[in-house]
Coordinates of C-alpha atoms and ligand atoms in Angstrom, one line a residue:
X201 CA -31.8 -69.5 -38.8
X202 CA -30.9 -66.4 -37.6
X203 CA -32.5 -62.9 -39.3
X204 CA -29.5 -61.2 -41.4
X205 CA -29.9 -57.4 -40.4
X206 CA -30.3 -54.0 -42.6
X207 CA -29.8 -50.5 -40.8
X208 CA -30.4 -47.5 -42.9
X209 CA -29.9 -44.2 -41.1
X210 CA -26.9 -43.7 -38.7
X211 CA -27.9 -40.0 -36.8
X212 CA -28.3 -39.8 -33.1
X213 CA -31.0 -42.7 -33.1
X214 CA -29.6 -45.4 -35.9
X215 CA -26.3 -45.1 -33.8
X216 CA -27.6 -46.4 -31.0
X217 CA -29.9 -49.1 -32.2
X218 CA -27.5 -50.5 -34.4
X219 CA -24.8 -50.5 -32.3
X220 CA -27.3 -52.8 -29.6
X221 CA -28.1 -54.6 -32.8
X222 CA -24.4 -56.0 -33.0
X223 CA -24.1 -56.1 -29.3
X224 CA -26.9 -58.8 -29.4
X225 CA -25.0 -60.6 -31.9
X226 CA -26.9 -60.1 -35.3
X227 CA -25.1 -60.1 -38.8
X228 CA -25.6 -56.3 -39.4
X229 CA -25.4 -54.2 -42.8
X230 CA -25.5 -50.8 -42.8
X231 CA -26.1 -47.8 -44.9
X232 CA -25.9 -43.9 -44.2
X233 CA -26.1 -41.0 -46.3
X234 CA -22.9 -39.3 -45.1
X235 CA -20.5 -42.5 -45.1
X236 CA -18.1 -41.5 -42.3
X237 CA -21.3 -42.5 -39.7
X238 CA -20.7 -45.8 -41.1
X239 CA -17.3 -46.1 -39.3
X240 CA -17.8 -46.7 -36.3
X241 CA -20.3 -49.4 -37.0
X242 CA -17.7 -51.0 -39.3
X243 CA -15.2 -50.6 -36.3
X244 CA -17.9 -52.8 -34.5
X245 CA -18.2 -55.7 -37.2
X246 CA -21.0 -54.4 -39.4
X247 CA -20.6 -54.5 -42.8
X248 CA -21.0 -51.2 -45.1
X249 CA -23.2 -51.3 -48.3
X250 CA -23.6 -48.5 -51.2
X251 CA -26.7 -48.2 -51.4
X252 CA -29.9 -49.4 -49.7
X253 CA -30.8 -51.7 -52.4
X254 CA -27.3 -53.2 -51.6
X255 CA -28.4 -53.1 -48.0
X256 CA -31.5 -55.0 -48.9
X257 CA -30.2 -57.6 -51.2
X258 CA -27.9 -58.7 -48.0
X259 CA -30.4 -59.1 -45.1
X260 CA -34.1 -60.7 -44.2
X261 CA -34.8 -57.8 -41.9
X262 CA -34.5 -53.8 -42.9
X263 CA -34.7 -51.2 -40.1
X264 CA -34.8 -47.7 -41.5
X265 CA -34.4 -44.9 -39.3
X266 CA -34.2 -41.5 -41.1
X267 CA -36.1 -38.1 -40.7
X268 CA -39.3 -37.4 -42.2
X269 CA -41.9 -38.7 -44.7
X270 CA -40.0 -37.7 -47.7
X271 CA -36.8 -39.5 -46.6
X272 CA -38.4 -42.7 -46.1
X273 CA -40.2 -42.2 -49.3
X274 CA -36.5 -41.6 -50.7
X275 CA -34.9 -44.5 -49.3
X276 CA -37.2 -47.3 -50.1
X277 CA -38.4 -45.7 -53.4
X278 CA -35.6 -44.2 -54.8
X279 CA -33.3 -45.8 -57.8
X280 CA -31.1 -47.3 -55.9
X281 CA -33.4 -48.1 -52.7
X282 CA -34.6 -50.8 -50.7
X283 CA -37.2 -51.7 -53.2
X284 CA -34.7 -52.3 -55.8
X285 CA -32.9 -54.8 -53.9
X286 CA -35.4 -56.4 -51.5
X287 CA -36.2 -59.9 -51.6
X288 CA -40.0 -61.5 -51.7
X289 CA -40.2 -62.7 -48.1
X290 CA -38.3 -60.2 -46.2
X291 CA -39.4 -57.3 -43.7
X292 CA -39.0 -53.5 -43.4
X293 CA -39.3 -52.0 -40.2
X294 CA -39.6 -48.6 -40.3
X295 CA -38.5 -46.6 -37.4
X296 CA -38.8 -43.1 -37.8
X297 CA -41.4 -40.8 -37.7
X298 CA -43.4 -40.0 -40.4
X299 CA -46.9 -39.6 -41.7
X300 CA -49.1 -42.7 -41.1
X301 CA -51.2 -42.3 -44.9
X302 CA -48.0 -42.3 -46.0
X303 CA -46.5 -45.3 -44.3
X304 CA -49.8 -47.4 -45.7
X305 CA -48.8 -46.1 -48.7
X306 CA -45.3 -47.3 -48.7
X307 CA -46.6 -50.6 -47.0
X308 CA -48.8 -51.7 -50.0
X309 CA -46.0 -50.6 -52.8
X310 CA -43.4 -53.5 -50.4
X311 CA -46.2 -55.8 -50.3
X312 CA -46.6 -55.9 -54.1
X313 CA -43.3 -57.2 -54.4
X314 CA -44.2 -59.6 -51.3
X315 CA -42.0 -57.6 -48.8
X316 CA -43.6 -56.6 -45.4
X317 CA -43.5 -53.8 -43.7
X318 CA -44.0 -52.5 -39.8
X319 CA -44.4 -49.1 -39.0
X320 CA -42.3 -48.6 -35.4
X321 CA -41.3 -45.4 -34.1
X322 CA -39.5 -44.9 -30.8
X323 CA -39.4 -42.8 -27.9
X324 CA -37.0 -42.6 -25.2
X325 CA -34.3 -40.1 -27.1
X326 CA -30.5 -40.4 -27.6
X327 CA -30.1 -42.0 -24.4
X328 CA -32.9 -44.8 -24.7
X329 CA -31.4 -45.3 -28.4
X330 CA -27.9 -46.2 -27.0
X331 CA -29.2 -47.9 -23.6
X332 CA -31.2 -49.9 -25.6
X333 CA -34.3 -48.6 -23.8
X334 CA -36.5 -47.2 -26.2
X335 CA -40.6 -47.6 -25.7
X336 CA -41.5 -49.1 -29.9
X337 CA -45.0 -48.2 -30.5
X338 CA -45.7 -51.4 -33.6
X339 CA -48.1 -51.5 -36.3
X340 CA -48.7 -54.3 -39.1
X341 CA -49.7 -57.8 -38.8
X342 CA -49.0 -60.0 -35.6
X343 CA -46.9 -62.4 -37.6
X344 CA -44.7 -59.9 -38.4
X345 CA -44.1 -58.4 -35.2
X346 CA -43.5 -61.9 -33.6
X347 CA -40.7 -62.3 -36.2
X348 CA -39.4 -58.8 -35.6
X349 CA -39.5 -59.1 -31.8
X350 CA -36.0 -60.2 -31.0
X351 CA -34.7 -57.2 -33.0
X352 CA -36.5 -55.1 -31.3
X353 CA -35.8 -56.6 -28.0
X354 CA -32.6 -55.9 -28.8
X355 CA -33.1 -52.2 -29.3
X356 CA -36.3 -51.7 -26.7
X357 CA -37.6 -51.9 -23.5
X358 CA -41.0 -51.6 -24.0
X359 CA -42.6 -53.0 -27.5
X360 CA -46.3 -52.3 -27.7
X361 CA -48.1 -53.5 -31.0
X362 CA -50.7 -51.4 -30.8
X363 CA -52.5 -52.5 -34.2
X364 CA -52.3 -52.5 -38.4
X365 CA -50.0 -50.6 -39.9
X366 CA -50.1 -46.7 -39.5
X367 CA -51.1 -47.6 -36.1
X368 CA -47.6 -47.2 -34.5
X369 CA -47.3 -43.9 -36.5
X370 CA -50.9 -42.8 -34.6
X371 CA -49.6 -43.8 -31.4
X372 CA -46.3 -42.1 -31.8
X373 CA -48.7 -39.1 -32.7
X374 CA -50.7 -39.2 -29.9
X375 CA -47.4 -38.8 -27.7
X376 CA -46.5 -36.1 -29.1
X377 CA -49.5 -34.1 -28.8
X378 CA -49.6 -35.2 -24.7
X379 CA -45.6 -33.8 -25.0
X380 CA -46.4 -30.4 -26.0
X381 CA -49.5 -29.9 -24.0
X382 CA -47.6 -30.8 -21.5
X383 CA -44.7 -28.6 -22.0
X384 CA -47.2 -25.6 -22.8
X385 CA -48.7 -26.0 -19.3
X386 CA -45.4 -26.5 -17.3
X387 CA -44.2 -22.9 -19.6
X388 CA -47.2 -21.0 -18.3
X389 CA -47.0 -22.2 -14.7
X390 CA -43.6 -21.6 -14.3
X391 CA -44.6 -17.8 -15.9
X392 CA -47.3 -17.6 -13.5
X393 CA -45.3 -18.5 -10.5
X394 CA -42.6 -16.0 -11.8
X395 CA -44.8 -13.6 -11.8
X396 CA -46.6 -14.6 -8.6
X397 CA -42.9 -13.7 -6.9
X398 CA -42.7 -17.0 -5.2
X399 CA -39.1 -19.6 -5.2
X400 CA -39.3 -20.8 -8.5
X401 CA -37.3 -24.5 -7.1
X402 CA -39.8 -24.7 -4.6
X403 CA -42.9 -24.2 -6.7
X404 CA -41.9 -27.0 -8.4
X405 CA -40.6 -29.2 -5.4
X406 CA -44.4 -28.4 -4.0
X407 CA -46.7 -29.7 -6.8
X408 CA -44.9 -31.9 -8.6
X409 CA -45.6 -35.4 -6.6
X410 CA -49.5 -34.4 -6.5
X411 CA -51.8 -34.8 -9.6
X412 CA -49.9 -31.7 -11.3
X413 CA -46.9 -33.8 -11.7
X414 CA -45.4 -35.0 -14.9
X415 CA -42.4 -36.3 -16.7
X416 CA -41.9 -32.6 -18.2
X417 CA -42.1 -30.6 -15.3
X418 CA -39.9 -32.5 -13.7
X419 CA -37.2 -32.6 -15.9
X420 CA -37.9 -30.3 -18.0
X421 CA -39.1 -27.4 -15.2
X422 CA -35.2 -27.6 -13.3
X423 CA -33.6 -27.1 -17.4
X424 CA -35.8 -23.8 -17.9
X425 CA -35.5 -22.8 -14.2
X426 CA -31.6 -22.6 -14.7
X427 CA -32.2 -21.3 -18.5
X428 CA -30.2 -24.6 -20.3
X429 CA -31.6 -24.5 -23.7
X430 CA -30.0 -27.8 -24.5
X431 CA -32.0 -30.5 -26.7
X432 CA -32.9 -33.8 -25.2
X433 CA -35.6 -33.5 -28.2
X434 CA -35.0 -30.2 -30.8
X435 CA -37.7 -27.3 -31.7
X436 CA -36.8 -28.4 -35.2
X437 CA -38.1 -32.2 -34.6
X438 CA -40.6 -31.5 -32.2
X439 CA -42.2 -29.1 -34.7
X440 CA -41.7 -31.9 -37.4
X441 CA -44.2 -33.9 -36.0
X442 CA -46.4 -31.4 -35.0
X443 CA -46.3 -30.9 -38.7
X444 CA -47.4 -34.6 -39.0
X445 CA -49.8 -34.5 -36.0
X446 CA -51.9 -31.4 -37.8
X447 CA -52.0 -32.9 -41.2
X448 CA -53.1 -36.1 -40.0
X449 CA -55.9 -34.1 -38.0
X450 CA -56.9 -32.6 -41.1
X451 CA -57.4 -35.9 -42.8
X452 CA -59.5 -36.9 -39.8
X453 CA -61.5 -34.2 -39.4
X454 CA -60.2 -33.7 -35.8
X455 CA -60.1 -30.2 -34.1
X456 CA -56.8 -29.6 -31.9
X457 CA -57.1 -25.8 -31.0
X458 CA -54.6 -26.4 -28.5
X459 CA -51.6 -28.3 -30.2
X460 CA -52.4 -25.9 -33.4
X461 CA -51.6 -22.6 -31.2
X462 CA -48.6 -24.8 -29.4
X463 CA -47.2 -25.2 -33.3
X464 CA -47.0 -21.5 -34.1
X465 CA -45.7 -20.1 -30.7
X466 CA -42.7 -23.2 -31.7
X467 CA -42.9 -21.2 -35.5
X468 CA -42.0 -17.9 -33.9
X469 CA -38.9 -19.6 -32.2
X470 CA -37.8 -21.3 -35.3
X471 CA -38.1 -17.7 -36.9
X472 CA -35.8 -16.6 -34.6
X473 CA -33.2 -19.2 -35.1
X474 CA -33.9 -21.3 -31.7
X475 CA -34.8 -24.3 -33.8
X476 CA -31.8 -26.1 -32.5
X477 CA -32.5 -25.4 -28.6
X478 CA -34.6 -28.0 -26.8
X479 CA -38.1 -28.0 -26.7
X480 CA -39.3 -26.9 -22.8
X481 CA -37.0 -23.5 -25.0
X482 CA -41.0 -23.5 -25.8
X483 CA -41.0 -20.7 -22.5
X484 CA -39.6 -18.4 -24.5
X485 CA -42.5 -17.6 -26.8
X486 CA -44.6 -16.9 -23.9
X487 CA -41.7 -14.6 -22.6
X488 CA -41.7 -12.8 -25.8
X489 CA -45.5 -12.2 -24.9
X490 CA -45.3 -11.3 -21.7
X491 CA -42.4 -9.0 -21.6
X492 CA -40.9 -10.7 -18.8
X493 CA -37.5 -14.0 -18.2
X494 CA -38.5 -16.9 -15.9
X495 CA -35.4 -18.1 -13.8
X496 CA -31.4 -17.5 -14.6
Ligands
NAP760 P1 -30.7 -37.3 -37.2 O1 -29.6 -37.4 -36.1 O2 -30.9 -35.9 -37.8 O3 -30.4 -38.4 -38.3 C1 -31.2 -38.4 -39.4 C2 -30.7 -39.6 -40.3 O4 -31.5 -39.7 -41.5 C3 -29.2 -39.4 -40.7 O5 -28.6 -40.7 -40.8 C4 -29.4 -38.9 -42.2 O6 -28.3 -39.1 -43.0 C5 -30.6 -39.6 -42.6 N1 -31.4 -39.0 -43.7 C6 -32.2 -37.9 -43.6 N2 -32.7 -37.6 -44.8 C7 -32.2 -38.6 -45.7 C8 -32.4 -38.9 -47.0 N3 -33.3 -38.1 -47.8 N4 -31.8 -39.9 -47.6 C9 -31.0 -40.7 -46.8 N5 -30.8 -40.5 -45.5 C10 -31.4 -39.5 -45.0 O7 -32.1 -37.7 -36.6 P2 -32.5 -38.7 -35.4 O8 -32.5 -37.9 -34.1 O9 -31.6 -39.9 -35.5 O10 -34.0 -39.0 -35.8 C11 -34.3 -40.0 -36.7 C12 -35.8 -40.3 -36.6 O11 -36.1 -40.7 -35.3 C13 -36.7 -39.0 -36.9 O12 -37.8 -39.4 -37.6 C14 -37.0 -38.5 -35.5 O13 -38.2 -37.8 -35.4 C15 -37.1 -39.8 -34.7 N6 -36.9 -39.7 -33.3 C16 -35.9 -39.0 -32.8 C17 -35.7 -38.8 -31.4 C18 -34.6 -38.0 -30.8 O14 -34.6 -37.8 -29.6 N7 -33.6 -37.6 -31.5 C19 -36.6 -39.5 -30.5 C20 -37.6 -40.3 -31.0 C21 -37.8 -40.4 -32.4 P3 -27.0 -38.1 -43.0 O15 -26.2 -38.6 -41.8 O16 -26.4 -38.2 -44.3 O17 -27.6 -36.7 -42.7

């Protein structure tokens, strides 16, 4: 028997998936906050619940994809949410990004009413969403993930269960501190090299095939060369789960001088109303410091 399928959260990511979702030919109920992201979905052949109980009570498989801890919390908890309406037996496969403690949490509230849950978040952005591309770093039991492996087949490239649940969550984590490292270095090169008075386009056309090189610099480095603030991934986001990387370091015990200063040069950007821009935007903190524009 094929899985009946729950989608809660149509933004920039939900679209996507669940549009693939259909695409691959599942039976597809959705649910969004604002109900006119629902249309096009409809349009598609989905059908539209009310709520996510309603959203649970029709499908085997729920795949929430909303914005922070509290929203998941919200959805599955809330009066009229998944819990209400799930049935013993099925699974919840959360997608966004949110605190690990708190996805274990949510995961042993579901299995009291014998509902599973894997933690999943994605990376890959819009474009990996709607391609059906995105990387899906899996926690929770092996089982599980076998059942849930079509769906996200249907919605991934490459699926990594990378171990119980929370352990997606880590993983998803652990990118995002390499991201902003990452983006911090290619900032203060690029500053450096400004500075230095050499061809910013050539700097980068020099280095970046030899051990310097990196999925930032080069496609992020050309974006701040030219001075296009626009978001593959937002300050706002990016410093969401920051937010979740340094709380979960503080449960741990684990010093990360580095991300930590990376989180409050992003603060004075979001103080100044850049929260919207794209991340590599992350130059301009540094500019603010040193009195000097890269590029343009
Ligand atoms: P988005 O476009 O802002 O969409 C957020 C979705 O969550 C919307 O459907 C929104 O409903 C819903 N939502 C938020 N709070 C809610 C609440 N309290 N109750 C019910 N629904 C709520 O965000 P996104 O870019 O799709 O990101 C979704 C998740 O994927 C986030 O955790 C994000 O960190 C992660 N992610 C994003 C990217 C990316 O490049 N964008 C990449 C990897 C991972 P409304 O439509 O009513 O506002």
């Amino acid at each position: 028997m094929t899985e009946r399928i729950g989608f809660i959260g149509l933004g920039i990511m939900g679209q996507g998936m669940a549009h693939n979702l259909l695409k691959a030919g599942f039976e597809l109920t959705v649910w969004n906050r604002t109900a006119s992201k629902m249309e096009s979905l409809v349009a598609a052949g989905a059908k539209a619940a009310q709520t996510p109980a309603k959203v649970a009570a029709q499908s085997d498989i729920v795949i929430i994809c909303v914005s922070d801890t509290a929203d998941v919390e919200a959805v599955i908890l809330g009066e009229h949410g998944v819990l209400a309406g799930a049935q013993s037996g099925s699974l919840v496969i959360d997608c966004s990004t949110i605190s690990p403690a708190a996805t274990q949490q949510l995961a042993a509230t579901l299995a009291a009413k014998g509902v599973a849950m894997l933690d999943a978040p994605v990376s890959g952005g819009s474009e990996g969403a709607a391609k059906g591309t995105l990387s899906i770093m899996v926690g929770g039991e092996a089982s599980e993930v076998a059942r849930a492996m079509p769906v996200f087949q249907a919605m991934g490239r490459t699926i990594t269960h990378v171990g119980s649940i929370g352990a997606g969550q880590t993983v998803k984590l652990v990118n995002q501190i390499l991201v902003v490292n990452n983006a911090l270095g290619v900032c203060e090169a690029l500053m450096f090299a400004q500075a230095g008075g050499v061809d910013l386009a050539k700097a980068l056309q020099a280095v970046q095939a030899g051990a310097a090189g990196s999925w930032m610099l080069t496609n992020r480095g050309p974006q701040i060369i030219a001075r296009d603030w626009r978001p593959g991934f937002t300050i706002d986001l990016q410093q969401k789960d920051l937010r979740l990387v340094l709380e979960a370091a503080d449960k741990l015990g684990t010093p990360l001088p580095s991300t930590s200063l990376i989180f409050q040069l992003y603060r004075t950007l979001q103080a100044q109303g850049l929260g919207s821009e794209g991340n590599h935007a992350l130059i301009k903190a540094l500019e603010h410091l040193a009195g000097f524009e890269v590029g343009g």
